[in-house]
CSV table of C-alpha atoms in Angstrom, one decimal:
chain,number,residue,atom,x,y,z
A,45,UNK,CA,-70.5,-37.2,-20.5
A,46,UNK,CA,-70.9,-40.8,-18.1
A,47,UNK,CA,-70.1,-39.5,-14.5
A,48,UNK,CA,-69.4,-42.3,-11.8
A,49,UNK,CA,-70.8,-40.9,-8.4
A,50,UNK,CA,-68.8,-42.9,-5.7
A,51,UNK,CA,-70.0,-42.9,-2.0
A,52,UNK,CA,-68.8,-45.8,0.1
A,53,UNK,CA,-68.9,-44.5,3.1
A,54,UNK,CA,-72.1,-46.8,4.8
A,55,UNK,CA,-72.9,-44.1,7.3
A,56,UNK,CA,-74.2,-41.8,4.6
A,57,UNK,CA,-77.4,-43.0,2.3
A,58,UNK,CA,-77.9,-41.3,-0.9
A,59,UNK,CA,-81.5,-40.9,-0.1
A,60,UNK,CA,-81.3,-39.9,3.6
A,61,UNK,CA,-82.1,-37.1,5.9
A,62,UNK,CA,-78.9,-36.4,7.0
A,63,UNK,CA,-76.7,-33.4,5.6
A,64,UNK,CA,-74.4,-35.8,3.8
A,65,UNK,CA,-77.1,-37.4,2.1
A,66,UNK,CA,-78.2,-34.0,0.9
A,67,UNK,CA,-74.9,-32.9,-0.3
A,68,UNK,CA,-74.7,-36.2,-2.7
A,69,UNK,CA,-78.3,-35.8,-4.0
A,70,UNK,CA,-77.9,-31.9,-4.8
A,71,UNK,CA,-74.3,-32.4,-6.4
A,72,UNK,CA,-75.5,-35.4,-8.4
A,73,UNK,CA,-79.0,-32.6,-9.4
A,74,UNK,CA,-75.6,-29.8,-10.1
A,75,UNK,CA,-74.2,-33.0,-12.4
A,76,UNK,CA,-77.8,-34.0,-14.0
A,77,UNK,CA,-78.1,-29.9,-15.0
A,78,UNK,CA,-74.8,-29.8,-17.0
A,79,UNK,CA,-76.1,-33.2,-18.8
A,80,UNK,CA,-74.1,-35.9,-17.8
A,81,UNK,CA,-75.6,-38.9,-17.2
A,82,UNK,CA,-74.6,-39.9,-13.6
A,83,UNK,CA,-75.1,-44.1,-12.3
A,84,UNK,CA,-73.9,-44.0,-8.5
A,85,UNK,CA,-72.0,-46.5,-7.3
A,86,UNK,CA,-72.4,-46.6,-3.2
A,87,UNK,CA,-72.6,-49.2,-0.4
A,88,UNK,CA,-76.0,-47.5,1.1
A,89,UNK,CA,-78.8,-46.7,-0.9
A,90,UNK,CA,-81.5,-45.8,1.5
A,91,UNK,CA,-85.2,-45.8,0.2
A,92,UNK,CA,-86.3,-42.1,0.7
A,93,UNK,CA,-86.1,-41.1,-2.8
A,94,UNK,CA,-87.5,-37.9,-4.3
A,95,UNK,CA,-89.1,-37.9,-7.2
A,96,UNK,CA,-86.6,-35.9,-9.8
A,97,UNK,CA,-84.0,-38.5,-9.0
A,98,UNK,CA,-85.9,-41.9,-9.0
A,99,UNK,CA,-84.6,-42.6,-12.4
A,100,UNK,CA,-81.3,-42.4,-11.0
A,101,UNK,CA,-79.1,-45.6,-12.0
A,102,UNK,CA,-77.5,-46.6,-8.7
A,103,UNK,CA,-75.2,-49.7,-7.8
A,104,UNK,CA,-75.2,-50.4,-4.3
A,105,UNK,CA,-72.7,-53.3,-2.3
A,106,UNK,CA,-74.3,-53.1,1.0
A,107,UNK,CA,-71.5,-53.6,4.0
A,108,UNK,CA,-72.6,-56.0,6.9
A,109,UNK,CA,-70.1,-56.1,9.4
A,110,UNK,CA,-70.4,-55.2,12.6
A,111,UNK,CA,-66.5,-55.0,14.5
A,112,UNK,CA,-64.8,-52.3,13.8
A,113,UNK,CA,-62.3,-53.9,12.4
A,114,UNK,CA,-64.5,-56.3,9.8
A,115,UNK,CA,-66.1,-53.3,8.9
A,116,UNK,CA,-63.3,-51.3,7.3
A,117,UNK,CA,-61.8,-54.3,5.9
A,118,UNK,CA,-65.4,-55.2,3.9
A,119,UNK,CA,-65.7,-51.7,3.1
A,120,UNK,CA,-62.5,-51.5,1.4
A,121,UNK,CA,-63.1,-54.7,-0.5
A,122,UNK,CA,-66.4,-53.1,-1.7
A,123,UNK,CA,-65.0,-50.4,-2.7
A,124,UNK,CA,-62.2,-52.3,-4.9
A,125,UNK,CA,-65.2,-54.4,-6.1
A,126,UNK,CA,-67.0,-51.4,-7.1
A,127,UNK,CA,-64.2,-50.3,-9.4
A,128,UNK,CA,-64.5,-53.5,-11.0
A,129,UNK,CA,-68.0,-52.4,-12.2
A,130,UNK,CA,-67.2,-49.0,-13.0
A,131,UNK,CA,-64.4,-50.3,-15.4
A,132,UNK,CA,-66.8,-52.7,-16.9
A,133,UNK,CA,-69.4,-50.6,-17.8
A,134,UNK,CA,-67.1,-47.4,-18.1
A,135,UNK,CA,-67.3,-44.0,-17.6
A,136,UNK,CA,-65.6,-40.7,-18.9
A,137,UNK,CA,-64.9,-38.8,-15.1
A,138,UNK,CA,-65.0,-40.4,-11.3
A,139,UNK,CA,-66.7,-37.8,-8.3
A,140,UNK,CA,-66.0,-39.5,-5.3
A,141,UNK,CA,-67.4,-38.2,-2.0
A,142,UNK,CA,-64.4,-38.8,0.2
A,143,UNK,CA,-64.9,-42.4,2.9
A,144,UNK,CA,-63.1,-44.0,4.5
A,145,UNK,CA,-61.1,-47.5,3.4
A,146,UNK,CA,-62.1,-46.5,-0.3
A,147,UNK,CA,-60.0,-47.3,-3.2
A,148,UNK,CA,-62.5,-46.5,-6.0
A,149,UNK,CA,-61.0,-43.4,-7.1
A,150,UNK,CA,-57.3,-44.7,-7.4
A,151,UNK,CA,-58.2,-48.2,-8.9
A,152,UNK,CA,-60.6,-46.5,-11.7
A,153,UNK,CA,-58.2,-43.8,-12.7
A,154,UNK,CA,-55.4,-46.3,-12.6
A,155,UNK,CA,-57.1,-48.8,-14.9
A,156,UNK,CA,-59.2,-46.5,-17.0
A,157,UNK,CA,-56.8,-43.3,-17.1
A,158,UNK,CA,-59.8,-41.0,-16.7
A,159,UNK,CA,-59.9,-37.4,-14.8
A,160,UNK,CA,-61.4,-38.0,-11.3
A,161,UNK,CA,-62.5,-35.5,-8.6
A,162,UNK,CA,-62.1,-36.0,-4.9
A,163,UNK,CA,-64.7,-34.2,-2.5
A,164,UNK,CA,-63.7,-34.4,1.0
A,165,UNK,CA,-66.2,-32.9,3.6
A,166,UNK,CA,-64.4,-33.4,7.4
A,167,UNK,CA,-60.9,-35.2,8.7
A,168,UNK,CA,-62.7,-38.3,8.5
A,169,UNK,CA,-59.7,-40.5,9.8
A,170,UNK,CA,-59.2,-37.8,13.1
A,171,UNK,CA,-63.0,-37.6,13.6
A,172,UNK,CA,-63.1,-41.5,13.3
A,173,UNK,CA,-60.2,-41.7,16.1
A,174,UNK,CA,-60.9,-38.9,18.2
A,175,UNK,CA,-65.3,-39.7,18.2
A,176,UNK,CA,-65.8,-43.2,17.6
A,177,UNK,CA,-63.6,-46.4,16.7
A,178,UNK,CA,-60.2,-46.6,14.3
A,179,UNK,CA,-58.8,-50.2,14.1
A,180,UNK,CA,-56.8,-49.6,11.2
A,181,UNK,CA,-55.3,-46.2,10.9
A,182,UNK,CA,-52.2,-47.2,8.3
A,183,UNK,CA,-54.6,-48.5,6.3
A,184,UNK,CA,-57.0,-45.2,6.6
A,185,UNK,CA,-53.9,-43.2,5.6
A,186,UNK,CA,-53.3,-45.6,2.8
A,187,UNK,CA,-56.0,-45.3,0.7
A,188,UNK,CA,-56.6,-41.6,1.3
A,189,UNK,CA,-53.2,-41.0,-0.1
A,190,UNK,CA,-54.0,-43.0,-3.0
A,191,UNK,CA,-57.5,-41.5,-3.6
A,192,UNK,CA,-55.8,-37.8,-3.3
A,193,UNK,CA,-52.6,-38.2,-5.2
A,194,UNK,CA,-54.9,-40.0,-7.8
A,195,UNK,CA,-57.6,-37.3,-8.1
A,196,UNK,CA,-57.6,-34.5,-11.1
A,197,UNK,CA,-58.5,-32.2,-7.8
A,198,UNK,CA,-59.2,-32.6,-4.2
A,199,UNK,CA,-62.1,-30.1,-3.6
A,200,UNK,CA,-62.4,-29.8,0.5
A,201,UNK,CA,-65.3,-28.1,1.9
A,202,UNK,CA,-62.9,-25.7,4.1
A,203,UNK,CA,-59.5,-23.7,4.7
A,204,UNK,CA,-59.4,-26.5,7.3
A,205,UNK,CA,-60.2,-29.3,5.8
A,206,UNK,CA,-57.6,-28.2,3.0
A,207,UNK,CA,-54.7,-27.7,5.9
A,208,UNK,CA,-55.3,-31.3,7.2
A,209,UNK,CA,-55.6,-33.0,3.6
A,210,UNK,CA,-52.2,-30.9,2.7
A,211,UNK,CA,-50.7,-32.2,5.8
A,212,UNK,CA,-51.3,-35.5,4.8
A,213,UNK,CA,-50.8,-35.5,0.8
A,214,UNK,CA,-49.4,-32.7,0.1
A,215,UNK,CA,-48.6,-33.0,-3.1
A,216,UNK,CA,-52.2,-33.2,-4.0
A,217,UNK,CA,-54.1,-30.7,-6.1
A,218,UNK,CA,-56.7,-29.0,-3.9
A,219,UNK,CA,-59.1,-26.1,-3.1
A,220,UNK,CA,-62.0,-24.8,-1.1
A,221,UNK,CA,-65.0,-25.7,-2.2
A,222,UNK,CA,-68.1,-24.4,0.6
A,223,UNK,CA,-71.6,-26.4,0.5
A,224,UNK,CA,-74.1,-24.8,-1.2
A,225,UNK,CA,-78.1,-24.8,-1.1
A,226,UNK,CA,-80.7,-25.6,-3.7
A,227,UNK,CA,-82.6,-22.3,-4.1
A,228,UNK,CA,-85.6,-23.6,-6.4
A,229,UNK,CA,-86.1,-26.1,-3.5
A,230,UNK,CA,-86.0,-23.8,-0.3
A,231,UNK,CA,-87.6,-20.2,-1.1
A,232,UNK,CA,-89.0,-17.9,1.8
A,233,UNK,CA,-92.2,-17.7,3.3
A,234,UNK,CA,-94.6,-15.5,1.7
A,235,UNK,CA,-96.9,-13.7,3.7
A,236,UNK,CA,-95.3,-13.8,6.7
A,237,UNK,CA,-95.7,-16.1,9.8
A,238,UNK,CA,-97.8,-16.3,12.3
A,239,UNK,CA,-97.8,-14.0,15.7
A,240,UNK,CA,-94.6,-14.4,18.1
A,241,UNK,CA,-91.1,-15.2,17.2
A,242,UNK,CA,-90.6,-18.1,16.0
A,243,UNK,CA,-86.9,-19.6,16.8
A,244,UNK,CA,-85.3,-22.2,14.5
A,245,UNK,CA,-82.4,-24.5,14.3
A,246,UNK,CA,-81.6,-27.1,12.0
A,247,UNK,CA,-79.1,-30.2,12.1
A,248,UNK,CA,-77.7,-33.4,14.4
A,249,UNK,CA,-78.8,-33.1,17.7
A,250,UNK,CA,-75.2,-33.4,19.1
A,251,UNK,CA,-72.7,-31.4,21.4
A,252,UNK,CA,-70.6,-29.2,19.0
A,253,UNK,CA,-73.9,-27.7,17.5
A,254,UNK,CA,-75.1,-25.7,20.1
A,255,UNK,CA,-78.4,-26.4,20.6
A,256,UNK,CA,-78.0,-26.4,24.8
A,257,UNK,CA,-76.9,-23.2,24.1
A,258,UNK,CA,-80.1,-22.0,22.6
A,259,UNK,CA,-82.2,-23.2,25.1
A,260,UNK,CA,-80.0,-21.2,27.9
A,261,UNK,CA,-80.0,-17.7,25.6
A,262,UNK,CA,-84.4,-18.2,25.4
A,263,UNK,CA,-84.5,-18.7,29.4
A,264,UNK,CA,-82.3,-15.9,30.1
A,265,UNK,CA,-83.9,-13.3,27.9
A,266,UNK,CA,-87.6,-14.4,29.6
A,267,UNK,CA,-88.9,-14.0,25.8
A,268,UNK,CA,-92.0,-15.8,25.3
A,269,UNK,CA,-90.8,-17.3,22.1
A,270,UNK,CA,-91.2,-20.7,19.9
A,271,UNK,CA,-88.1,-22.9,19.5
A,272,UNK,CA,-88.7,-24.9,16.8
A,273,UNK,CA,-85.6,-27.9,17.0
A,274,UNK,CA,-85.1,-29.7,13.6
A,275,UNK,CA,-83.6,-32.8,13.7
A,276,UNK,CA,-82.5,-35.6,15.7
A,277,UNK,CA,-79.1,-36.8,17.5
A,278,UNK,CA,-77.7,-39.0,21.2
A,279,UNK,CA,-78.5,-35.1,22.9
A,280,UNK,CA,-82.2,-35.4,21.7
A,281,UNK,CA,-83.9,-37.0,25.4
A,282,UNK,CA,-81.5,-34.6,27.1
A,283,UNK,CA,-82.8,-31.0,25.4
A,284,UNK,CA,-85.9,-32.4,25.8
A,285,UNK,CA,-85.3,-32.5,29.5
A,286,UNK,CA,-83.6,-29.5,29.9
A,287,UNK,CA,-86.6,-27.8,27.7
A,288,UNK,CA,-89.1,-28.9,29.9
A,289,UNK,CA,-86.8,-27.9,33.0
A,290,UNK,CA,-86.5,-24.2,31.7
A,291,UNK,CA,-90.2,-24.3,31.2
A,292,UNK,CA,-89.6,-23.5,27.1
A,293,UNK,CA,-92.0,-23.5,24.3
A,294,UNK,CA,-90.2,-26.1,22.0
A,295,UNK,CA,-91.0,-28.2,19.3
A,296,UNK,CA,-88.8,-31.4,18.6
A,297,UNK,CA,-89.6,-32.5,15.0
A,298,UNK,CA,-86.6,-35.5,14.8
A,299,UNK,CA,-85.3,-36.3,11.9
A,300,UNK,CA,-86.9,-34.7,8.6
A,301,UNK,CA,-86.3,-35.9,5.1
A,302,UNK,CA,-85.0,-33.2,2.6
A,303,UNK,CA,-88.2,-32.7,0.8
A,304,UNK,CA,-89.3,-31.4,4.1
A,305,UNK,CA,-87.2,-28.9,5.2
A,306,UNK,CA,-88.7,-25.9,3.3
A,307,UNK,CA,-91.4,-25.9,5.0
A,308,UNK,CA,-90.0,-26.4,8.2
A,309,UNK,CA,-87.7,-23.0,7.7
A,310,UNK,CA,-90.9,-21.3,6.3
A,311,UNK,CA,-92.6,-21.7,10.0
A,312,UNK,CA,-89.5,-19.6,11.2
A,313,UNK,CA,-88.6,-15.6,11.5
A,314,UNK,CA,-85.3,-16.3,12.9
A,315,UNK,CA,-82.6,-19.2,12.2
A,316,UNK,CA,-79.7,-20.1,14.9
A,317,UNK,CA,-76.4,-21.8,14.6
A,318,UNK,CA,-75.1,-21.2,18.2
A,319,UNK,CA,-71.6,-23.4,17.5
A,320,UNK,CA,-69.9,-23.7,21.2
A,321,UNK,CA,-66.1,-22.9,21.3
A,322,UNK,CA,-64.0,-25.4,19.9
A,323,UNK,CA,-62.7,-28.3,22.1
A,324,UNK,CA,-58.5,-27.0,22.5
A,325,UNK,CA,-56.1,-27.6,19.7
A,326,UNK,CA,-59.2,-28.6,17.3
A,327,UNK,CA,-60.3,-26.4,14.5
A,328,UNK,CA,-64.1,-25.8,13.3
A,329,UNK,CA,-63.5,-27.1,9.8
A,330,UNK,CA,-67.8,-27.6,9.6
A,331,UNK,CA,-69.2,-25.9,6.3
A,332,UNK,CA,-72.7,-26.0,7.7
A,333,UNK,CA,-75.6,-26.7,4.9
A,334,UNK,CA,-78.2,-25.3,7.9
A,335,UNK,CA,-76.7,-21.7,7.1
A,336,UNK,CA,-76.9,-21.9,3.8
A,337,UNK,CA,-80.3,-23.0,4.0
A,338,UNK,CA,-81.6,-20.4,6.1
A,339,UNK,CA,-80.1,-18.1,3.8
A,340,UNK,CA,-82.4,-19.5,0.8
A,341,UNK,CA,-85.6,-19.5,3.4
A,342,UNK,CA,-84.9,-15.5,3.4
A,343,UNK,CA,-84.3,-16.1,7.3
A,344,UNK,CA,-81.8,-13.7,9.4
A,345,UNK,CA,-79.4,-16.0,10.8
A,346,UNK,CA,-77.9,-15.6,14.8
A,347,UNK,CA,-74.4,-17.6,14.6
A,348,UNK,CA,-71.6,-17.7,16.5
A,349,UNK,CA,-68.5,-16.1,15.0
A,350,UNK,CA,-66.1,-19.4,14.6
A,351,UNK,CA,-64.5,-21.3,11.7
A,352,UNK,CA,-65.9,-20.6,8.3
A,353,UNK,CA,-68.9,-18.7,9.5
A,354,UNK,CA,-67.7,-15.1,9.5
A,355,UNK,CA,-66.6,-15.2,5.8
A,356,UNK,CA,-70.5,-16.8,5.3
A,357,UNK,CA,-72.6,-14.7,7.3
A,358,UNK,CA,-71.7,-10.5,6.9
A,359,UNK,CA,-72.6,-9.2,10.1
A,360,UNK,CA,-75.0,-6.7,9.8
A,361,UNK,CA,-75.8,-7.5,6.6
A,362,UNK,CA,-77.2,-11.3,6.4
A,363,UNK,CA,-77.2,-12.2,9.8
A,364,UNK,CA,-76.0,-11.1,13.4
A,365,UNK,CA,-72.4,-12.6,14.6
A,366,UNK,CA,-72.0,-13.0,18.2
A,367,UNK,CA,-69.0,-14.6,20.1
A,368,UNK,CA,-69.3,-18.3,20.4
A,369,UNK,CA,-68.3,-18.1,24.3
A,370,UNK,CA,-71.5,-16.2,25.2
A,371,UNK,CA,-75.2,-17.2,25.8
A,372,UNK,CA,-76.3,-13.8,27.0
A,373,UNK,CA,-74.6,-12.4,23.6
A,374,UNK,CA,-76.9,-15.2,21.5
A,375,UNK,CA,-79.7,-14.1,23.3
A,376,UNK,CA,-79.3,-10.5,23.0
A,377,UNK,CA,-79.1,-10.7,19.1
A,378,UNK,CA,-81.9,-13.1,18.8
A,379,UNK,CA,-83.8,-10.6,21.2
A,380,UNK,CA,-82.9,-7.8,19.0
A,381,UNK,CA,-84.8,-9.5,15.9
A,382,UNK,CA,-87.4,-9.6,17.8
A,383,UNK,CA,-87.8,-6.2,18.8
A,384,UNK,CA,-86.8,-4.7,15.1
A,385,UNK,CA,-88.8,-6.5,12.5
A,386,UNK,CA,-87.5,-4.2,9.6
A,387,UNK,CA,-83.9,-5.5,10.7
A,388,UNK,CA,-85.3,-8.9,10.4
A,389,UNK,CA,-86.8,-8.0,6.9
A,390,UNK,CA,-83.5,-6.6,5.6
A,391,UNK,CA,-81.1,-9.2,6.8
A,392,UNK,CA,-83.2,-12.2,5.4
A,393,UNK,CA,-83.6,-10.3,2.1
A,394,UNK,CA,-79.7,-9.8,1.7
A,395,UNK,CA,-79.2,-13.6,2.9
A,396,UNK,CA,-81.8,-14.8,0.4
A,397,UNK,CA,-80.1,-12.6,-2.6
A,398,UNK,CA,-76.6,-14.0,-1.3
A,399,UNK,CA,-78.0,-17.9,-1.4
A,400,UNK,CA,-79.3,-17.1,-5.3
A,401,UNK,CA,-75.9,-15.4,-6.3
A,402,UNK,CA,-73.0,-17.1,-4.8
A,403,UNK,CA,-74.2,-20.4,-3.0
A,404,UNK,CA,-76.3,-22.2,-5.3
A,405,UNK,CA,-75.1,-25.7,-6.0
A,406,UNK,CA,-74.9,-24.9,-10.1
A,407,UNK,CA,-71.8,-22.5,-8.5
A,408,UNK,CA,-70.3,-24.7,-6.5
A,409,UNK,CA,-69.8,-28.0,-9.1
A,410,UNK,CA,-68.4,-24.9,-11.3
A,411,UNK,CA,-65.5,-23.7,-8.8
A,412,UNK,CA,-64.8,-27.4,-8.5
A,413,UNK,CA,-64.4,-27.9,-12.2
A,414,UNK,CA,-62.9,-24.7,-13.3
A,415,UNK,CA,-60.1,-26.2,-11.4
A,416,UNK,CA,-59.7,-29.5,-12.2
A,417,UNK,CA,-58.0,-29.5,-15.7
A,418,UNK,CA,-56.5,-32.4,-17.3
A,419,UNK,CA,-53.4,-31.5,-19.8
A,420,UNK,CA,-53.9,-28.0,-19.3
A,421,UNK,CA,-57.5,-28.7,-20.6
A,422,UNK,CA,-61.0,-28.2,-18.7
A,423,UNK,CA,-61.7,-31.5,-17.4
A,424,UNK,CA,-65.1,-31.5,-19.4
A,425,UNK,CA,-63.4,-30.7,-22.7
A,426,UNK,CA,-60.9,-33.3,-21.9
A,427,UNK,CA,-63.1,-36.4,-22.4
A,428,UNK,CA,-65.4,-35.7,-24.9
């Protein structure tokens, strides 16, 4: 089975370090498993590649604009362009990772008549107004309609992302399909760490993850922990400061590639994701990869109890829920860990078993497909 991978978004690299860039490499791995041969078609390749995907066929249309404006408009004539290929060298199913200004999805299914799935991971046309620069929000709303009234399925990462793709096309096909986490990649530690807790938090170095927050908890509890921050963001010279102002043990890695990242969690006994409330009238709609990576490191996790979280984490049992509007709760809980290393034991052993049996990639590209039927067909059956 010939699988078109379509990314155009040109924020997003195939071979990057940010979470996006993982999600396409482990889904296109999930495709690779079930043998289909996969060529991806994207308009940033980036040059970090790992080794079990450097045979990878990949057709890349850079975009180099740099308005706001020019940029959408060259991104959606890239991704009509990019069509044109995939109908020329053909292909039996389209996976696009939702962007926005694409038309790939609607022009290939259109001209080829093939099943095609649509993944969208965030509101990308809201986020794109509300965070950073929209010139063209007709057209935005254009081509997602096509995209999602085109698609065999419109697999969104959560119950919120699935309420805002309904309220815009809601006559597509769609369901909740979570991010998942490669659990032959990230195991746990074995043999334990070293002496003193050892804090960690993965992701963007940006407001809505928290990370301000988890500084504040470590300097009210007085612990004499290790934070170790992985990642980088615009909040990175600011933490820094505020680290060295609460007189805090932290270690700023910025930005680590994917191939990294086990080992990284492995240097940890405890994993944070210490979400703030959400801004008013907005909804968490995040599916966050850090959790489910911590769950495959064996770590016990310290979240805060908001969007898709508590149907993730069982509190008690994989990780400790506290309430998103308190940093005296996140440090309690984190404190607790520390003070109980049985609990800590038991929690990361019942995350690690719930990472292996529900969140594995191989599950997630399954959910997606056992839904997506063409005449009443599995989609896979239907095109061989």
């Amino acid at each position: 089975m010939r699988v078109a991978y379509v990314c155009v978004d040109p924020g997003i690299p195939v071979f990057g370090a940010k979470g996006g860039s993982v999600h396409v490499q482990e889904i296109i791995r999930a495709w690779r498993r079930r043998g289909a041969q996969v060529t991806v078609y994207c308009t940033r390749r980036g040059s970090a590649v790992p080794a079990d995907l450097d045979d990878l066929d990949i057709v890349e249309l850079p975009v180099r604009a740099e308005s706001a404006g020019d940029r959408e408009s060259e991104t959606e004539r890239r991704s009509v362009q990019l069509a044109g290929l995939i109908e020329a060298a053909g292909t039996d199913l389209v996976y696009e990772r939702f962007s926005l200004f694409s038309r790939t999805l609607e022009l290939t299914v259109g001209r080829l008549g093939i099943p095609a799935i649509l993944e969208v991971n965030a509101p990308l046309i809201d986020e794109q107004a509300r965070h950073r620069v929209l010139a063209d929000r007709a057209a935005a709303e254009r081509c997602l309609l096509g995209a999602a009234r085109a698609a065999s399925v419109v697999a969104c990462v959560s119950a919120e992302v699935q309420s805002w793709l309904r309220g815009a096309v809601p006559e597509a096909c769609t369901i909740v399909a979570p991010n998942g986490v490669n659990t032959e990649r990230i195991t746990p530690a074995v043999g334990g760490c070293a002496a003193g807790l050892t804090v960690g938090f993965v992701g963007t170095l940006k407001p809505w993850h928290g990370v301000h927050r988890l500084l504040d908890a470590a300097a009210l509890t007085g612990r004499d922990w290790k934070l170790l921050i992985v990642g980088d963001g615009p909040m990175a010279d600011d933490l820094r400061s505020q680290a060295d102002t609460l007189r805090l043990d932290v270690e700023f890695t910025g930005a680590v590639m994917p191939e990294a990242m086990p080992s990284m969690l492995r240097r940890c006994d405890v994993a944070v994701a210490p979400y703030p409330p959400t801004e008013s009238g907005t909804a968490h709609y995040f599916s966050p990869l850090k959790v489910y990576e911590y769950f495959a490191a064996g770590l016990p996790v310290v979240a805060s109890a908001i969007g898709q979280l508590p149907k993730v984490i069982e509190h008690e049992v994989t990780g400790l829920l506290v309430d998103p509007r308190s940093v005296p709760e996140l440090g309690q809980a984190i404190a607790r860990l520390d003070d109980d290393p049985g609990l800590r034991r038991r929690l990361g052993a019942a995350a690690r078993e719930a990472a292996v049996t529900r969140h594995n990639w191989d599950r997630v590209l399954e959910g997606i497909l056992a839904a997506a039927r063409t005449d009443r067909r599995p989609i896979e059956q239907g095109v061989r």
